[in-house]
mmCIF file of C-alpha atoms in Angstrom:
data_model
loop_
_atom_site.group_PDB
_atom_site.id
_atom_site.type_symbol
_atom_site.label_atom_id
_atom_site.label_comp_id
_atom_site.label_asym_id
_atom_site.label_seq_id
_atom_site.Cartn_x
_atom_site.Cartn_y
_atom_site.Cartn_z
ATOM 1 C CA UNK A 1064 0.000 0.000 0.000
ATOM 2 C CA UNK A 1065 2.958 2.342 0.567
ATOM 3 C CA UNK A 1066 4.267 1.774 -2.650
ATOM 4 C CA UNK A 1067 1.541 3.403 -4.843
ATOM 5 C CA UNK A 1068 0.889 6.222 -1.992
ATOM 6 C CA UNK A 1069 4.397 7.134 -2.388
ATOM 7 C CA UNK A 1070 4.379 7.271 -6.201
ATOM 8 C CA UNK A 1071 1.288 9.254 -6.097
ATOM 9 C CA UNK A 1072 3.074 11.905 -3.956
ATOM 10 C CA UNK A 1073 5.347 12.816 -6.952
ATOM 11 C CA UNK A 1074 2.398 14.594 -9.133
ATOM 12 C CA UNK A 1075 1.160 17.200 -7.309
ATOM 13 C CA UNK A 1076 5.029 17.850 -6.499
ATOM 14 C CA UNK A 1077 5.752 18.331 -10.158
ATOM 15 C CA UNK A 1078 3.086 20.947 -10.570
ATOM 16 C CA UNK A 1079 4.529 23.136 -7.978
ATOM 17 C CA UNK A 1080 7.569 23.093 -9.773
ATOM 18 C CA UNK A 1081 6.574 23.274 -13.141
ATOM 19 C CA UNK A 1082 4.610 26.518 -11.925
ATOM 20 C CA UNK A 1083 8.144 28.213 -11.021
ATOM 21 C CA UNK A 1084 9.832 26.885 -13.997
ATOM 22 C CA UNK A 1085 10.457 28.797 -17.317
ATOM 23 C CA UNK A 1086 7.358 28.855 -19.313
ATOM 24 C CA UNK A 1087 5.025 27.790 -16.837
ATOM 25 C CA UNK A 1088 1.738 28.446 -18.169
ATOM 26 C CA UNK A 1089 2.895 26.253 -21.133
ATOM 27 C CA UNK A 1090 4.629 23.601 -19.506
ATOM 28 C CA UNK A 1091 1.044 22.971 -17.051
ATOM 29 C CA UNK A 1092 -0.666 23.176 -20.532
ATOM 30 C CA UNK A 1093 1.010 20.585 -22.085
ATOM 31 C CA UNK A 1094 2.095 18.390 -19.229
ATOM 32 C CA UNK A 1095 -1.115 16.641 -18.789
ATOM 33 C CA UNK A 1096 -1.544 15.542 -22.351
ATOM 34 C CA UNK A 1097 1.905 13.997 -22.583
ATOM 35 C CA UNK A 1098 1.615 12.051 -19.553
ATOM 36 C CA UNK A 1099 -1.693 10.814 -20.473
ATOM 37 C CA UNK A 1100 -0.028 9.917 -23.887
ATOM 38 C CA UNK A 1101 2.933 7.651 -22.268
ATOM 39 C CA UNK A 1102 0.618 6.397 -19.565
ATOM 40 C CA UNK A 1103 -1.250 4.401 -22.818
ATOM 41 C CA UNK A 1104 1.959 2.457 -23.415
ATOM 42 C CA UNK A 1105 2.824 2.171 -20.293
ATOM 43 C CA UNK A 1106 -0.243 0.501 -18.866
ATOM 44 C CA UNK A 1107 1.042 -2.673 -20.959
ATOM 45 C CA UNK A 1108 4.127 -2.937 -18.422
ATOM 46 C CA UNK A 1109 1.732 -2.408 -15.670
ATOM 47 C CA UNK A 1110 -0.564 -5.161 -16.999
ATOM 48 C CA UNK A 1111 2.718 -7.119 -17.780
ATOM 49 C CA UNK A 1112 2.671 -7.060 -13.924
ATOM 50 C CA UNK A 1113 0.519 -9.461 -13.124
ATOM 51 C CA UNK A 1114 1.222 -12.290 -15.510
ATOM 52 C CA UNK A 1115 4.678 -12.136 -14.812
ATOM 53 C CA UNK A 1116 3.788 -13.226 -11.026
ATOM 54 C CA UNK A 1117 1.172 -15.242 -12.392
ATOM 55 C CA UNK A 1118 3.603 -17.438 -14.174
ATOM 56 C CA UNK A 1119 6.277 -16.830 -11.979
ATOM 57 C CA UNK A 1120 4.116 -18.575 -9.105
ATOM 58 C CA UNK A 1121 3.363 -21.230 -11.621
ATOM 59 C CA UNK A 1122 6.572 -22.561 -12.604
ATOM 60 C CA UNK A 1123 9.253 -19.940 -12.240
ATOM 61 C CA UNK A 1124 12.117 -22.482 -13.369
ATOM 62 C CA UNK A 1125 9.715 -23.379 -17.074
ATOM 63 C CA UNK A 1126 8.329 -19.946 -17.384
ATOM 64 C CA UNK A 1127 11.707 -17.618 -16.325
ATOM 65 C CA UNK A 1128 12.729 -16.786 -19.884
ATOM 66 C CA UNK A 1129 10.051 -16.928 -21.725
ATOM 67 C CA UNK A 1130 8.442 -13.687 -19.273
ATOM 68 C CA UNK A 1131 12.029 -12.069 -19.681
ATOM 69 C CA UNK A 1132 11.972 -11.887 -23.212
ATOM 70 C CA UNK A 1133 8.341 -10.757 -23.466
ATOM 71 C CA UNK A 1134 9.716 -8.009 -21.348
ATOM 72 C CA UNK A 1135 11.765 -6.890 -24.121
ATOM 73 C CA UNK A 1136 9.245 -7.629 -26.819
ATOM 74 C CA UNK A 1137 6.731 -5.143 -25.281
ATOM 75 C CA UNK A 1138 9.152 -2.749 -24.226
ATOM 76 C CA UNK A 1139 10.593 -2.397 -27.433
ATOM 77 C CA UNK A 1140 7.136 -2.209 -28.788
ATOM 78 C CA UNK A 1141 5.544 0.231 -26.356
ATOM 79 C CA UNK A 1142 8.295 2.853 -26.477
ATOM 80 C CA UNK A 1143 8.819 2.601 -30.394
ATOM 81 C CA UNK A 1144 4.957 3.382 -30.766
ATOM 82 C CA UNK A 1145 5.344 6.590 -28.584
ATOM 83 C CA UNK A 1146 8.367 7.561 -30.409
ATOM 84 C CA UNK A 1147 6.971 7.384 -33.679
ATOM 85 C CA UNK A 1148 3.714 9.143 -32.686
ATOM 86 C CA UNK A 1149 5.930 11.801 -31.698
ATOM 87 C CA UNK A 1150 8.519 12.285 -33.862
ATOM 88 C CA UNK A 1151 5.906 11.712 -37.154
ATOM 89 C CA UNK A 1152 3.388 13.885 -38.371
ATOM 90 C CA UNK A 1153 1.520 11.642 -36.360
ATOM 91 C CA UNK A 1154 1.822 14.356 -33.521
ATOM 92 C CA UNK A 1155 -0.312 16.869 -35.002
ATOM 93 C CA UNK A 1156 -3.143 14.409 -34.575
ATOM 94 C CA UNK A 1157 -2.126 13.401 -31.279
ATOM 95 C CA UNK A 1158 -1.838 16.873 -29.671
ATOM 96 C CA UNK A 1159 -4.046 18.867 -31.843
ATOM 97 C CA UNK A 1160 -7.350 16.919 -33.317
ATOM 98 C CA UNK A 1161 -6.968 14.575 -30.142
ATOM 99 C CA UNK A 1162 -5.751 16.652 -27.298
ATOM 100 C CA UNK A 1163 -6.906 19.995 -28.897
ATOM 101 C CA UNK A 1164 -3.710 21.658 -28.253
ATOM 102 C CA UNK A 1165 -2.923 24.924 -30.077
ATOM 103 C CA UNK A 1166 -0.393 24.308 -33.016
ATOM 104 C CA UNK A 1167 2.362 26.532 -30.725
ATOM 105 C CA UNK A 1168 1.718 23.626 -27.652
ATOM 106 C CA UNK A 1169 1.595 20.969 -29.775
ATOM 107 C CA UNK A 1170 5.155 21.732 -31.283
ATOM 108 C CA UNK A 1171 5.912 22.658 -27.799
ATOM 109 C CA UNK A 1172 5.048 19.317 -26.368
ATOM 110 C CA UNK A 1173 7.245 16.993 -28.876
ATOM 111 C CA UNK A 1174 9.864 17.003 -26.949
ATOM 112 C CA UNK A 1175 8.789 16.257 -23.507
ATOM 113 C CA UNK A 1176 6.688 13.440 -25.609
ATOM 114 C CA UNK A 1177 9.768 12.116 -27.124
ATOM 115 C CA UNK A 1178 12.203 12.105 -23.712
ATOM 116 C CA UNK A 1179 9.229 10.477 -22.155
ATOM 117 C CA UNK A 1180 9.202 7.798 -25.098
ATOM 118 C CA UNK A 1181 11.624 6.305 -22.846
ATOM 119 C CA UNK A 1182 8.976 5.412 -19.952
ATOM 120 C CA UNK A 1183 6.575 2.729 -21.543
ATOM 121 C CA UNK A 1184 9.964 0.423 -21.592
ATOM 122 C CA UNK A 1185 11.125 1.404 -18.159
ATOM 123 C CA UNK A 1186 8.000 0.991 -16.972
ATOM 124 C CA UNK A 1187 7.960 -2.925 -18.441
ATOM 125 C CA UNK A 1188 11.681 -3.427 -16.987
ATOM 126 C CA UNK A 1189 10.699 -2.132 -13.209
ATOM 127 C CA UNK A 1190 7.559 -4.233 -13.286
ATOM 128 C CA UNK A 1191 9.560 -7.320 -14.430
ATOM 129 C CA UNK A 1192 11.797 -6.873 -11.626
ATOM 130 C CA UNK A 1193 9.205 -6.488 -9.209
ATOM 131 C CA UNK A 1194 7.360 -9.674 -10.561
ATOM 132 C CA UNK A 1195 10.263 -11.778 -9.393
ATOM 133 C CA UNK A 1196 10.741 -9.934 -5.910
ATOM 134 C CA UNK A 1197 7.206 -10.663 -5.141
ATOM 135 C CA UNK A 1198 7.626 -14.110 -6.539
ATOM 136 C CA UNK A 1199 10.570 -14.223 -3.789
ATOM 137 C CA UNK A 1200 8.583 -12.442 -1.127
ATOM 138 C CA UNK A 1201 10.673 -9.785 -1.031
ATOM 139 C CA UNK A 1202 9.074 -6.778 -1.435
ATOM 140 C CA UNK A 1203 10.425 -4.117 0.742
ATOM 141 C CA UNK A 1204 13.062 -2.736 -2.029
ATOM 142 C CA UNK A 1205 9.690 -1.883 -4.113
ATOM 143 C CA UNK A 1206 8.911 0.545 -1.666
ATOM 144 C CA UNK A 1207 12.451 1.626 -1.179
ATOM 145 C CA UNK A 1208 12.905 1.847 -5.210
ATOM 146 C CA UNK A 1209 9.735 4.171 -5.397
ATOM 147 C CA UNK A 1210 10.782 6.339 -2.586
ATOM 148 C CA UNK A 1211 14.348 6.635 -4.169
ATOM 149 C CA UNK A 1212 12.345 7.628 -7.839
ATOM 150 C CA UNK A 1213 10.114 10.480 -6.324
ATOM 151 C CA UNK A 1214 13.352 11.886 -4.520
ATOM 152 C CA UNK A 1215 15.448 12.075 -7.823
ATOM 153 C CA UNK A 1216 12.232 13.238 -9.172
ATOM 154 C CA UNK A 1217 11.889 16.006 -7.015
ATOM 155 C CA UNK A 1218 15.800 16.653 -6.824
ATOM 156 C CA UNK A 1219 15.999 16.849 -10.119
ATOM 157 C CA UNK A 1220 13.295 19.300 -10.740
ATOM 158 C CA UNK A 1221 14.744 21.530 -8.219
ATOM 159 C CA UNK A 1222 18.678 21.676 -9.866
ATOM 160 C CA UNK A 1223 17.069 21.895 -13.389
ATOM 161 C CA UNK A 1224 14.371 24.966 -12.703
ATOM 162 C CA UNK A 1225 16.761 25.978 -9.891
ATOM 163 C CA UNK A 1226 20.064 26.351 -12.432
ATOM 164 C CA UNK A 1227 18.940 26.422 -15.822
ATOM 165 C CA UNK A 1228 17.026 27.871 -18.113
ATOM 166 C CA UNK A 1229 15.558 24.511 -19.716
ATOM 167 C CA UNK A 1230 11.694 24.926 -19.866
ATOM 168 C CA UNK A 1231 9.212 23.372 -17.372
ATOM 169 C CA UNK A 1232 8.010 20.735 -19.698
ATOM 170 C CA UNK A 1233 10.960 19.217 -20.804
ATOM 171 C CA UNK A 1234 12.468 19.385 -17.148
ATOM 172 C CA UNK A 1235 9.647 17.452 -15.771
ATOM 173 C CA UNK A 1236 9.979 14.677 -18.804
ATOM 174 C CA UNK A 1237 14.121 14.640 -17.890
ATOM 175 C CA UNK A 1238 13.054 14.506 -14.329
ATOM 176 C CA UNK A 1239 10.329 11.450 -15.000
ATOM 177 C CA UNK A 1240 13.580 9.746 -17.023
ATOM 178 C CA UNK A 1241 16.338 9.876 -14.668
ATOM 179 C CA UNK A 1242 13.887 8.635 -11.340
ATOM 180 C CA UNK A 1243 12.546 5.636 -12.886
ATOM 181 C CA UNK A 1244 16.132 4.614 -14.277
ATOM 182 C CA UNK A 1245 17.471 5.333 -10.640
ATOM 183 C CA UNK A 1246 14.490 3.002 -9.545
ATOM 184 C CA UNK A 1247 15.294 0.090 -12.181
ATOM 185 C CA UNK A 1248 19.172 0.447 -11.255
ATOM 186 C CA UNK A 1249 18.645 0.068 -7.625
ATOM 187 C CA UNK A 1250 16.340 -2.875 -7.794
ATOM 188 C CA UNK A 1251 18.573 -4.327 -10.679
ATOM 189 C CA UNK A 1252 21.492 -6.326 -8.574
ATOM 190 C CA UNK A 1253 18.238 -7.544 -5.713
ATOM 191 C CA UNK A 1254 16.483 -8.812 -8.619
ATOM 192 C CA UNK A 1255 19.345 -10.828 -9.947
ATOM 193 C CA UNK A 1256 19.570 -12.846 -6.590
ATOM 194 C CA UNK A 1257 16.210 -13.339 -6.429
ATOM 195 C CA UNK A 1258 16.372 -14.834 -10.292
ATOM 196 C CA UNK A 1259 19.336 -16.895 -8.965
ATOM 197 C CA UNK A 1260 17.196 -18.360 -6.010
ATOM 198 C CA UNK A 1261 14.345 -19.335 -8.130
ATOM 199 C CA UNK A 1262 15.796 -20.680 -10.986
ATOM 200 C CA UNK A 1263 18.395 -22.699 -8.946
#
């Protein structure tokens, strides 16, 4: 329960930020419709989730690889199809017919889009390392791993907005980046013993 409460903690966060960063109004404006873009793709690693434990509790030893390379099958996929919506013409009917952006936010939200391109994979990575630490009943360093993603979240924000003259937008999308990659890092090596324990 701690896990999710924690991760929720992070939005609201952001939007103070963003509201002190350079082009604020902008940045708020566009925010919303990016992260509702990358959250499509990466509700597939969230969904990935639960069959990974599913089959994991099955038959970890039979089932081990075939879930790992799945993983990389639908992160490929998932952050390839945000990429290519955003760095195609395919954006103008994302942000403008879609998300009825204005033709000056929609060319201002490309970029956070494609940074964030990154998520939908990281997102299918940290929940196929969590699959096998709940297989192993460990489940603590999820907790940890979320704490440690809102910090560098937040830490990040403030150095960026703080120090540079980078807009809001694409601060919050570098920000988003660099705390779930700090997350997947630190939950990395406990995985891997985990993986050894099971499959042993």
């Amino acid at each position: 329960a701690l896990t999710p409460f924690i991760a929720l903690s992070a939005q609201p966060i952001v939007t103070l930020f963003l509201a002190k960063s350079v082009r604020p109004i902008d940045s708020l404006a566009v925010m919303p419709v990016v992260h509702s873009l990358t959250f499509i793709f990466r509700s597939m690693g969230l969904s990935y989730q639960e069959v990974a434990i599913t089959f994991l509790n099955e038959n970890a030893k039979a089932y081990y690889k075939k879930i790992r390379n799945f993983a990389f099958i639908i992160a490929f996929g998932s952050t390839s199809a945000v990429f290519l919506l955003t760095a195609t013409p395919l954006a103008d009917l994302w942000f403008i017919k879609v998300s009825a952006l204005t033709p000056d936010l929609a060319d201002f939200a490309i970029i956070p889009a494609m940074i964030m391109s990154l998520l939908p994979a990281l997102t299918v990575f940290i929940s196929f390392e969590r699959s096998v630490l709940v297989k192993d009943k460990i489940t603590t360093p999820i907790s940890v791993a979320t704490l440690i993603e809102v910090m560098v979240i937040i830490t990040s924000l403030f150095c960026f907005i703080s120090f540079s003259t980078i807009p809001g937008a694409i601060v919050a999308a570098i920000s988003f980046v660099i705390g779930r990659l700090f997350s997947n890092t630190f939950l990395y090596p406990i995985m891997n013993k985990s993986i050894n324990r099971l499959i042993a």
